[in-house]
Tab-separated table of C-alpha atoms and ligand atoms in Angstrom:
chain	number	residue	atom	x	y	z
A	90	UNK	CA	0.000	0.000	0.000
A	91	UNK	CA	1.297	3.681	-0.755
A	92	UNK	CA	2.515	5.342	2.207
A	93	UNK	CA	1.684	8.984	1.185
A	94	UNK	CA	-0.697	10.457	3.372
A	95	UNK	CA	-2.986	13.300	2.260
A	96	UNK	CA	-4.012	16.045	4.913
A	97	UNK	CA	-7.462	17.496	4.042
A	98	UNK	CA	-7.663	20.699	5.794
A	99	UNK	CA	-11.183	21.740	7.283
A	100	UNK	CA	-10.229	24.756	9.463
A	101	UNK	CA	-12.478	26.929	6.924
A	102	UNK	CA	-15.353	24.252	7.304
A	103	UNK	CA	-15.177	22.516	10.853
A	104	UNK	CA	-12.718	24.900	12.000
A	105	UNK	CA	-14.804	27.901	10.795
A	106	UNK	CA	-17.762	26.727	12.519
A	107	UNK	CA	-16.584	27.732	15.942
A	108	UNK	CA	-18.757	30.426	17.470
A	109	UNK	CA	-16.400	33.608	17.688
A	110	UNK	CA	-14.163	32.120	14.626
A	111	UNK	CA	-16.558	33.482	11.550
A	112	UNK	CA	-14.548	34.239	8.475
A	113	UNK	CA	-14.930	37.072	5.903
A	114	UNK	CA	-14.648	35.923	1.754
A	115	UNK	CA	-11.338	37.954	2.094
A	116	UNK	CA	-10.309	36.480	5.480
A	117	UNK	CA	-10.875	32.869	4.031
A	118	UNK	CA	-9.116	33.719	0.422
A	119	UNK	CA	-6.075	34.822	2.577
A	120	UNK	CA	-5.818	31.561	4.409
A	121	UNK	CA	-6.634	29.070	1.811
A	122	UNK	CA	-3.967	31.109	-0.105
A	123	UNK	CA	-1.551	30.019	3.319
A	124	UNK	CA	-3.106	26.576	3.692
A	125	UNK	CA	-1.867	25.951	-0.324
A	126	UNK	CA	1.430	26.933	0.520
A	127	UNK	CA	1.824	25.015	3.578
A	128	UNK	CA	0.702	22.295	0.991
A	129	UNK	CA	-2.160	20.991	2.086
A	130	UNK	CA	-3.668	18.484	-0.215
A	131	UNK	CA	-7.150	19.259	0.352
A	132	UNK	CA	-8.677	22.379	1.611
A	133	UNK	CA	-12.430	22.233	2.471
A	134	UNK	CA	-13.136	25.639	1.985
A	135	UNK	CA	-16.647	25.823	3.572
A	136	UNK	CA	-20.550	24.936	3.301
A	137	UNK	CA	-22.232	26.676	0.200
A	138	UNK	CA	-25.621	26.308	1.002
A	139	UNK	CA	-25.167	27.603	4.124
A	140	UNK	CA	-25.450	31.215	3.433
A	141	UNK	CA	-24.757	33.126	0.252
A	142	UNK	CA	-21.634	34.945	2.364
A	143	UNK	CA	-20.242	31.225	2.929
A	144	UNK	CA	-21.162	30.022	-1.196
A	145	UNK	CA	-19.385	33.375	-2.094
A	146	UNK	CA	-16.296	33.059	-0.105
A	147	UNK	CA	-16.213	29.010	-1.389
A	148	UNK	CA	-16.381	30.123	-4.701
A	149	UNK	CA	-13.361	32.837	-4.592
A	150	UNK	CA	-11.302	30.175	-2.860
A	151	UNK	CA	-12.309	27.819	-5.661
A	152	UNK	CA	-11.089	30.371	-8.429
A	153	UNK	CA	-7.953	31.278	-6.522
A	154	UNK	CA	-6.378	27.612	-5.601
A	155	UNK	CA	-4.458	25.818	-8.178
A	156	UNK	CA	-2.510	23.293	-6.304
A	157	UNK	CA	-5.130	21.859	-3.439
A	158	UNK	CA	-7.815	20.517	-3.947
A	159	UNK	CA	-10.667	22.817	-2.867
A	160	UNK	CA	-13.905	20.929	-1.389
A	161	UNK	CA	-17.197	21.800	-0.556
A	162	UNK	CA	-19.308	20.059	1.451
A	163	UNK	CA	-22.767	19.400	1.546
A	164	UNK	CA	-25.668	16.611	3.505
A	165	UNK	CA	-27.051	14.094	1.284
A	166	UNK	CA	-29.756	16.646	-0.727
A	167	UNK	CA	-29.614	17.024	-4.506
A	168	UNK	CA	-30.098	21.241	-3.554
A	169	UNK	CA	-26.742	21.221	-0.820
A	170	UNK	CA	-25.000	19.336	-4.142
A	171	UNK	CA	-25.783	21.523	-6.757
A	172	UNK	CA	-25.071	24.371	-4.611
A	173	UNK	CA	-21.798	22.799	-3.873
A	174	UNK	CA	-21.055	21.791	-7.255
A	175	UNK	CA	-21.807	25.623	-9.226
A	176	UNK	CA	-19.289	27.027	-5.647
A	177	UNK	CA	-16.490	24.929	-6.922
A	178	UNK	CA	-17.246	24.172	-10.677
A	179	UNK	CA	-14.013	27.009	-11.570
A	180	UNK	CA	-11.968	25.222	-9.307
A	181	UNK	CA	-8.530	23.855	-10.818
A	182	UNK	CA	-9.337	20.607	-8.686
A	183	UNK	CA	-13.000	20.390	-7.353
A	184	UNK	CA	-14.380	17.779	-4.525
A	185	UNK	CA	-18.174	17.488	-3.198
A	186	UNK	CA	-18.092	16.437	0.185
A	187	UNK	CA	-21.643	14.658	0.328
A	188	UNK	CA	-22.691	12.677	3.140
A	189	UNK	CA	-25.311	11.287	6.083
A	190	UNK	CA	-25.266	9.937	9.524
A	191	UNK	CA	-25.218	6.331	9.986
A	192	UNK	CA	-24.956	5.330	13.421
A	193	UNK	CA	-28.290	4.684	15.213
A	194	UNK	CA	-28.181	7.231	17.186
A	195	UNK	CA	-28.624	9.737	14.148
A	196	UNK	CA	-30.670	7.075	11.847
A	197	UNK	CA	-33.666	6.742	14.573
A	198	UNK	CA	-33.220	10.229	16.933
A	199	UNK	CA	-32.085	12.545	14.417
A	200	UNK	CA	-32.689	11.633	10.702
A	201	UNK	CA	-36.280	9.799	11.967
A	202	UNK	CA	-35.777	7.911	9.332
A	203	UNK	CA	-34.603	3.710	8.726
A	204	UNK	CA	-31.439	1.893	7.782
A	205	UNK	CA	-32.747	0.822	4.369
A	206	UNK	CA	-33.518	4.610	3.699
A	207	UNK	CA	-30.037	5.838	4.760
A	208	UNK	CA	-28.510	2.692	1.982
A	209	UNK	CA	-30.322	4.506	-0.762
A	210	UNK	CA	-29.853	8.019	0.005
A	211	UNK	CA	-25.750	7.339	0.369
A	212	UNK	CA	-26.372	5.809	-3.073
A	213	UNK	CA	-28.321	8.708	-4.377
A	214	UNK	CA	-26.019	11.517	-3.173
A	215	UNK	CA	-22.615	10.201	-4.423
A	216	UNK	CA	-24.136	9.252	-7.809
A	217	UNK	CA	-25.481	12.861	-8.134
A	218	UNK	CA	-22.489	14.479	-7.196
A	219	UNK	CA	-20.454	12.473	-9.516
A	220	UNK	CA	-22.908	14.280	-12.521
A	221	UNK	CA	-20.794	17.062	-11.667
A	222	UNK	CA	-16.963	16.122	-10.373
A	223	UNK	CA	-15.101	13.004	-10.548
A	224	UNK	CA	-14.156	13.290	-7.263
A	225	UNK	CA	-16.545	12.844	-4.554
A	226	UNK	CA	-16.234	12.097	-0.500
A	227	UNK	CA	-18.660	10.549	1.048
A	228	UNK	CA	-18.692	11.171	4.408
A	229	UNK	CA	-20.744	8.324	7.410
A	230	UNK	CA	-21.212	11.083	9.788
A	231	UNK	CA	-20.802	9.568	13.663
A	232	UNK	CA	-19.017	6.701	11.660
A	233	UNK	CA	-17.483	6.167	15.117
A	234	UNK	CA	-20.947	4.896	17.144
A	235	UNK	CA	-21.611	3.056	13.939
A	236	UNK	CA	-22.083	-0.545	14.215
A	237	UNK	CA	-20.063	-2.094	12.108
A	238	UNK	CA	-21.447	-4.546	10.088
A	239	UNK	CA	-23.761	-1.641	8.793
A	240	UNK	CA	-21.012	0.952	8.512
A	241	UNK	CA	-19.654	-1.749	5.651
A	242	UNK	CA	-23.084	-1.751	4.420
A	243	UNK	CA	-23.048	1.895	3.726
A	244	UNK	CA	-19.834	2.775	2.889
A	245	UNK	CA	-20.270	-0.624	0.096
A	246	UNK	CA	-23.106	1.739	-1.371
A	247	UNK	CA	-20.956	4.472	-1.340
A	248	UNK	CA	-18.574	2.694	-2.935
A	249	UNK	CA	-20.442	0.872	-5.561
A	250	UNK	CA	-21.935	4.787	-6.313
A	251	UNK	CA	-18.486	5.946	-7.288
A	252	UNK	CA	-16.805	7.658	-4.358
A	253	UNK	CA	-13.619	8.470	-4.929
A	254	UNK	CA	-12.883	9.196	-0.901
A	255	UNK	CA	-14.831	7.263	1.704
A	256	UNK	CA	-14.679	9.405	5.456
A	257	UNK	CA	-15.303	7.676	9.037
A	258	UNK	CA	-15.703	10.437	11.207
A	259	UNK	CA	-15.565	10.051	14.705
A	260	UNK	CA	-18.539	12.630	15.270
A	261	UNK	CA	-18.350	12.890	18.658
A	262	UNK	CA	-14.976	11.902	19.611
A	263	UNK	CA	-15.983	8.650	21.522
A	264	UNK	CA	-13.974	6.056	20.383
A	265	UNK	CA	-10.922	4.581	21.733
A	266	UNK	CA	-7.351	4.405	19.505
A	267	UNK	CA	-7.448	0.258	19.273
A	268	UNK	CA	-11.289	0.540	18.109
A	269	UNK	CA	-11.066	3.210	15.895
A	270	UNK	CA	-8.240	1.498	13.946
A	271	UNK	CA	-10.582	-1.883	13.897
A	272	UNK	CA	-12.971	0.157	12.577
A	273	UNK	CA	-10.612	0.877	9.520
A	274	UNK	CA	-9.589	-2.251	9.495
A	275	UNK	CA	-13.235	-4.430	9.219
A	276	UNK	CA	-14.377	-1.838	6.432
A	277	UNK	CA	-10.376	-2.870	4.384
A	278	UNK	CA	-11.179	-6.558	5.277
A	279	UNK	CA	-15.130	-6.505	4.523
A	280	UNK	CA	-16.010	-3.888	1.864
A	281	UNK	CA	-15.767	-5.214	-2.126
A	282	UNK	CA	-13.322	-2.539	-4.088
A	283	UNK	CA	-12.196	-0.304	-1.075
A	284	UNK	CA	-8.477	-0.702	-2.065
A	285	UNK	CA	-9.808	1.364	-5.172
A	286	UNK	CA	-10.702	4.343	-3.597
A	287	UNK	CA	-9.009	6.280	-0.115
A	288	UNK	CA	-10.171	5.821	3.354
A	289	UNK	CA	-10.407	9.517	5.061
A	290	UNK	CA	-10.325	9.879	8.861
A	291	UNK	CA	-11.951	12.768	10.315
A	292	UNK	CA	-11.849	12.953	14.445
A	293	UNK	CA	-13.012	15.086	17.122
A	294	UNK	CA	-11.052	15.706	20.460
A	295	UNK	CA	-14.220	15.354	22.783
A	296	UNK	CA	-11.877	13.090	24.699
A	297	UNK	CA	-8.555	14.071	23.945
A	298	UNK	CA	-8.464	11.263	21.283
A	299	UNK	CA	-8.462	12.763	18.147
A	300	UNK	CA	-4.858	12.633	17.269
A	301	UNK	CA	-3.971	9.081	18.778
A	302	UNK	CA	-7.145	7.827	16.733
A	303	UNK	CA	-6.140	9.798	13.533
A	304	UNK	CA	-2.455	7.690	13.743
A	305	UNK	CA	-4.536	4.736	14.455
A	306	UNK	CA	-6.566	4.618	11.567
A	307	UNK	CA	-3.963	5.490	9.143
A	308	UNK	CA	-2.226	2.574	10.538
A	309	UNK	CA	-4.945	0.460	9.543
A	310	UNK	CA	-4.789	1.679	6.049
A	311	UNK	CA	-6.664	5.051	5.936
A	312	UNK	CA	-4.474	7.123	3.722
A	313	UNK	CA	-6.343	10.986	4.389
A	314	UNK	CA	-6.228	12.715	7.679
A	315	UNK	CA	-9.279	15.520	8.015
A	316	UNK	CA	-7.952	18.095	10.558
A	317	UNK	CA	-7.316	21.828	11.525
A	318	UNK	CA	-4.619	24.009	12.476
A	319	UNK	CA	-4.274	24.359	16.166
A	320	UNK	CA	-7.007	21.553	15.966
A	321	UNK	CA	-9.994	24.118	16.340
A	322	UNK	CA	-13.197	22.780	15.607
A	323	UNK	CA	-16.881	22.065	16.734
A	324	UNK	CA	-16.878	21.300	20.845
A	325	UNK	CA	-13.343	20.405	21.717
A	326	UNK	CA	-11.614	20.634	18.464
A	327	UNK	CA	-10.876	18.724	15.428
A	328	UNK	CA	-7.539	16.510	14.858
A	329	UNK	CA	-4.719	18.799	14.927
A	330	UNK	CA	-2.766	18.900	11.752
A	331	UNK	CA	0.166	20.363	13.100
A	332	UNK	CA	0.467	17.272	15.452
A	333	UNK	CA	-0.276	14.210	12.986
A	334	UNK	CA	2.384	15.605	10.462
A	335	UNK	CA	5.093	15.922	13.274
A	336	UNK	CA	4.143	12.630	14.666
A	337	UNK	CA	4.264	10.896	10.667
A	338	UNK	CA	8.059	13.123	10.799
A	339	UNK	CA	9.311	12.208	14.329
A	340	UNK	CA	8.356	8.201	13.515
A	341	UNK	CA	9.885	8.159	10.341
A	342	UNK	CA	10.396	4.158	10.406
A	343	UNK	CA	6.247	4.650	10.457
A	344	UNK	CA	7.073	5.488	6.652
A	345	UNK	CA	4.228	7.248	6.133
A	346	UNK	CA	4.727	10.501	4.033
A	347	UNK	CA	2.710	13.956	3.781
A	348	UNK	CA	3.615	16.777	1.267
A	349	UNK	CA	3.470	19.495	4.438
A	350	UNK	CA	6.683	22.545	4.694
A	351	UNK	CA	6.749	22.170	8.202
A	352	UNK	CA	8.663	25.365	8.873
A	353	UNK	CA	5.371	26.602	8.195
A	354	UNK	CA	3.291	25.100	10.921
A	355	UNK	CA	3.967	28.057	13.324
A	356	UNK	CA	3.745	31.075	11.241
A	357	UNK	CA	0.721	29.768	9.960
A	358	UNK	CA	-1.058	28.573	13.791
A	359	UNK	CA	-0.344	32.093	14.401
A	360	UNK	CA	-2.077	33.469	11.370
A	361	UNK	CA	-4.702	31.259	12.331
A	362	UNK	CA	-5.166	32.303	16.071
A	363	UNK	CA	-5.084	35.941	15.382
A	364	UNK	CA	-7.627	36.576	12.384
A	365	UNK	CA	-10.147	33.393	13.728
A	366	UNK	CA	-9.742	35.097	17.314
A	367	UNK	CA	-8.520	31.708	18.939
A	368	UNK	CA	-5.752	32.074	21.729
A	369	UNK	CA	-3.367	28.756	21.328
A	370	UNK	CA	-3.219	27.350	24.502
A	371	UNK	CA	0.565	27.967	25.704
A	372	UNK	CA	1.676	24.392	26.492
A	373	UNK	CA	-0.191	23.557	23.162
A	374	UNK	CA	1.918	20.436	21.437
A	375	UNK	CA	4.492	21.679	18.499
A	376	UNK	CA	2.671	25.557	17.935
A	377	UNK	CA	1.909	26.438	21.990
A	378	UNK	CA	4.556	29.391	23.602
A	379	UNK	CA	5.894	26.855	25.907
A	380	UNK	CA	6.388	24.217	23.108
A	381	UNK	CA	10.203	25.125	23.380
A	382	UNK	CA	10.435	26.692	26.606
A	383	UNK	CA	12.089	25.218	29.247
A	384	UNK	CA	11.946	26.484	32.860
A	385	UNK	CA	13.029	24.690	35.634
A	386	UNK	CA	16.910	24.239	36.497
A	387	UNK	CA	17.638	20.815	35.719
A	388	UNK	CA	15.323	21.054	32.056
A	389	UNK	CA	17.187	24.118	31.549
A	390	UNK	CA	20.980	22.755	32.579
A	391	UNK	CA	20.290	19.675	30.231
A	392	UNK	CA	19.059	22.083	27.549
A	393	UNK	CA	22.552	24.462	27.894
A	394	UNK	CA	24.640	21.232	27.605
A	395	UNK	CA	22.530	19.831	24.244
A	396	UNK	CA	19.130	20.626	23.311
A	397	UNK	CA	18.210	16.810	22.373
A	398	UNK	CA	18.514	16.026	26.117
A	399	UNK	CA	15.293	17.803	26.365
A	400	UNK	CA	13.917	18.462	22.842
A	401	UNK	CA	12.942	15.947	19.964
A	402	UNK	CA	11.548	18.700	17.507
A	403	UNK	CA	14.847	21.445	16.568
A	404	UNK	CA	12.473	24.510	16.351
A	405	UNK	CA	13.676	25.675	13.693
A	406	UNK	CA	11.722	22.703	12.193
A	407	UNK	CA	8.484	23.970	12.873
A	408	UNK	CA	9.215	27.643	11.850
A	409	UNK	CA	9.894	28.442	15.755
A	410	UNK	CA	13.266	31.311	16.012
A	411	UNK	CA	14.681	29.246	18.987
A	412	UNK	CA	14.135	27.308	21.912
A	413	UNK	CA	13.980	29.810	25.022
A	414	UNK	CA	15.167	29.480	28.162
A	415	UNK	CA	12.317	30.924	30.812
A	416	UNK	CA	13.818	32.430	33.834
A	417	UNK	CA	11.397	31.978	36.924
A	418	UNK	CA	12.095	30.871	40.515
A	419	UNK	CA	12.784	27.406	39.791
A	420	UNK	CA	15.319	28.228	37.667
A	421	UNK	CA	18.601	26.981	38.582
A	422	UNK	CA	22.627	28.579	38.112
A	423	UNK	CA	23.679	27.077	34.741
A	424	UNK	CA	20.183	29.050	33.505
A	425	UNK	CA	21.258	32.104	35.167
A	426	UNK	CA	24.517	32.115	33.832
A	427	UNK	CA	23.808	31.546	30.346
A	428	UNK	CA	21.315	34.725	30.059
A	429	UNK	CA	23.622	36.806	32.124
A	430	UNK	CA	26.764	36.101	29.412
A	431	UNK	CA	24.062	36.407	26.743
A	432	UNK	CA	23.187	39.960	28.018
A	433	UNK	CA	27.382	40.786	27.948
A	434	UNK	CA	27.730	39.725	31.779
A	435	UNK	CA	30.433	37.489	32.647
A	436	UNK	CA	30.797	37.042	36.791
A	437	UNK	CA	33.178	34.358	38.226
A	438	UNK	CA	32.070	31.674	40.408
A	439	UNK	CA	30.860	33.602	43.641
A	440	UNK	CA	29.864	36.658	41.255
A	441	UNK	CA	27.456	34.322	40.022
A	442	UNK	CA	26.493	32.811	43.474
A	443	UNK	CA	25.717	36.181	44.389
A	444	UNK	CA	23.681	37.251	41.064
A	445	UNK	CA	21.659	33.785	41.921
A	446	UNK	CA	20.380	34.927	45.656
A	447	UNK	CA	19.504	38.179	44.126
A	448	UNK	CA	17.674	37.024	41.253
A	449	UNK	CA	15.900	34.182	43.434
A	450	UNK	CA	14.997	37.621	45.267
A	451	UNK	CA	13.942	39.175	42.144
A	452	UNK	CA	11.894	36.014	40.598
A	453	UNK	CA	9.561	35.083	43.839
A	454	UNK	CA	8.103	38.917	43.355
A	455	UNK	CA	7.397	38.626	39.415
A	456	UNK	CA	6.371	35.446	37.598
A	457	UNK	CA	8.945	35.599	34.935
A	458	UNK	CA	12.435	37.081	35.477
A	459	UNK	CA	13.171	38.964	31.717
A	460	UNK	CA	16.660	40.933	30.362
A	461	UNK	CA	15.304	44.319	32.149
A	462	UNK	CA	15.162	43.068	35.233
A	463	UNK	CA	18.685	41.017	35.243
A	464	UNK	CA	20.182	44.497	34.111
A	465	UNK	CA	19.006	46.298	36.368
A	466	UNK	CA	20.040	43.780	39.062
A	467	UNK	CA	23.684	43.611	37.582
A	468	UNK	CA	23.524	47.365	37.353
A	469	UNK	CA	22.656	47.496	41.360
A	470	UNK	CA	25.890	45.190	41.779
A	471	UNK	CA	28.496	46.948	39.923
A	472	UNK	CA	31.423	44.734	41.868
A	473	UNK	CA	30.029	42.263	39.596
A	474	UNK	CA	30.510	43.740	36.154
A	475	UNK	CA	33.268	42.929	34.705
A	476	UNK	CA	35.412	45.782	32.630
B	286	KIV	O1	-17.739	15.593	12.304
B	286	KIV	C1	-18.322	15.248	11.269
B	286	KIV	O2	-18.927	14.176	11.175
B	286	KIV	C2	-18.277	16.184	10.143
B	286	KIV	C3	-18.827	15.714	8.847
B	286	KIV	C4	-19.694	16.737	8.227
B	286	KIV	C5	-17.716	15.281	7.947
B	286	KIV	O3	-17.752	17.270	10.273
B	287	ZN	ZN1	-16.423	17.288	12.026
């Protein structure tokens, strides 16, 4: 099996469906524009029929990207389709993203419908949306409750319809790693022609799963992760992107292989966070502040000696300047030292012993000891400044 893996970007679908995160047509051109040259393979630019702002903005990203793909999604209605097919039909690359929920929970409580009637309407809405691209998702939405047996029911319909791209989402974020990748597995083992077309994963974080099930499933041969930068999303997020590319990187003898420039993960979790209006959460894995801080003494010692004693991402890898060494009360000598000769101070060995009781002074009043504060101390000492 090829061991490419495509990232499908939703953080202008799933992402942009956050209350607070809204998008303007410009705001979204802009980051589909950055997506692209993070390279992305997919980029779900939105829902057309959802409001003429949202078909407007899908359309501009459609006649702007020429290297993604740029998808639209829509449920399983002939209208959602053909609204979703005339937002992308300029699009260098165009994908409907058509789909229904499957698990019983959605067939009986919230479609009110039966099992035979979500068969033929999977059937109906990939063969329509195949009257107007050649590639079409079909998406089993809370794939993850889904019993399974019936989940290879469907997704053989969707199949058999001409899907190109066959998604599992984990709706709600319920399953467990081991499952979700069984899950993959029994549709590989039990569905007639699935080797012909690419199994998507699409996971929420409602219990801090979403990456560790995203890994899963592509271990179990799904070859398309769905997922966001800074893993925003409905509830408690989508997958993280930034996370299942460094994870595919890191675990190289995984040899698994994505097209993403990973020295642009931060610049572009930053662009993110400021025009969506989403803080990243500081000890945030590979984009948070902290990611490369280190702050107490013996981190920051082994850090000073060689950064791999405490790092296994360089920074620089990510798009990050440098690792930084945070100065706070638990910081030790060898911290203390190496900011002091960084700032042009150089004291000997009690110099330094007594620069450390007067910063330890200095850091239990503020939270985080910075350059103005050491100068000022060394200035207040000037037996310890060297000529
Ligand atoms: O979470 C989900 O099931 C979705 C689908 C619309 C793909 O976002
Ligand atoms: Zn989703």
């Amino acid at each position: 099996m090829d061991n490419r893996v495509y990232i499908f970007d939703t953080t202008l679908r799933d992402g942009e469906q956050v209350p607070g995160c809204g998008l303007t047509k410009d705001q979204k051109l802009k980051l589909a524009v950055a997506l692209e040259d993070l390279g992305v393979d997919i980029i779900e630019a939105g829902f057309p029929i959802s409001s003429p702002g949202d078909f407007n903005a899908v359309k501009a990203v459609a006649e702007t990207i020429k290297e993604s793909s740029v998808c639209a999604l829509s449920r399983a209605v002939d209208k959602d389709i053909e609204v979703a097919a005339e937002a992308i039909k300029n699009a260098a690359r165009p994908r409907i993203h058509t789909g229904i929920g499957t698990s019983d929970q959605h067939v009986f409580t919230k479609l009110r419908t039966t099992r035979e009637v979500i068969l033929e309407r999977t059937h109906r809405c990939v063969s329509y949306a195949r009257n107007f691209v050649d590639d079409v998702e079909f998406y089993a939405e809370d794939a993850g409750r889904t019993d399974n047996a019936f989940l290879a029911q469907v997704i053989q319909e969707a199949v058999s319809a001409g899907a190109t791209v066959v998604n599992i989402p984990d709706t709600t974020g319920y399953c467990l790693p081991e499952e979700y990748g069984q899950k993959i597995k029994y549709l590989v083992d039990n569905v007639e022609g699935i080797e012909n077309v690419i199994i998507s994963t699409h996971c929420h974080n409602d219990l801090g799963l979403s990456t560790a099930n995203s890994i899963a499933a592509i271990q179990n041969g799904a070859r398309q992760v769905e997922c966001t930068i800074n893993g925003i999303g409905e509830r408690a997020g989508n997958t993280s992107l930034e996370e299942v590319v460094m994870i595919l990187k890191k675990h190289r003898w995984l040899d698994y292989e994505t097209r993403i420039r990973t020295s642009e993960l931060f610049p572009i979790s930053r662009l993110i966070s400021e025009t969506m209006n989403m803080p990243v959460q500081p000890n945030k894995a590979i984009v948070g502040s902290n990611a490369f801080s280190h702050s107490s003494g013996i981190h920051q010692d082994g850090v000073i000696k060689n950064r791999d004693n405490y790092e296994i991402i360089d920074p620089a890898e990510v798009g990050v300047n440098k690792s930084s060494i945070i100065l706070t009360a638990r910081s030790g000598r060898a911290a203390l030292n190496f900011r002091l000769s960084q700032l042009g101070f150089r004291p000997d060995k009690e110099g330094l012993e007594e620069a450390y009781q007067a910063f330890l002074e200095i850091a239990d009043s503020v939270t985080v000891v910075e350059d103005k504060h050491l100068k000022q101390m060394m200035e207040d000492m000037p037996h310890l400044i060297k000529a």
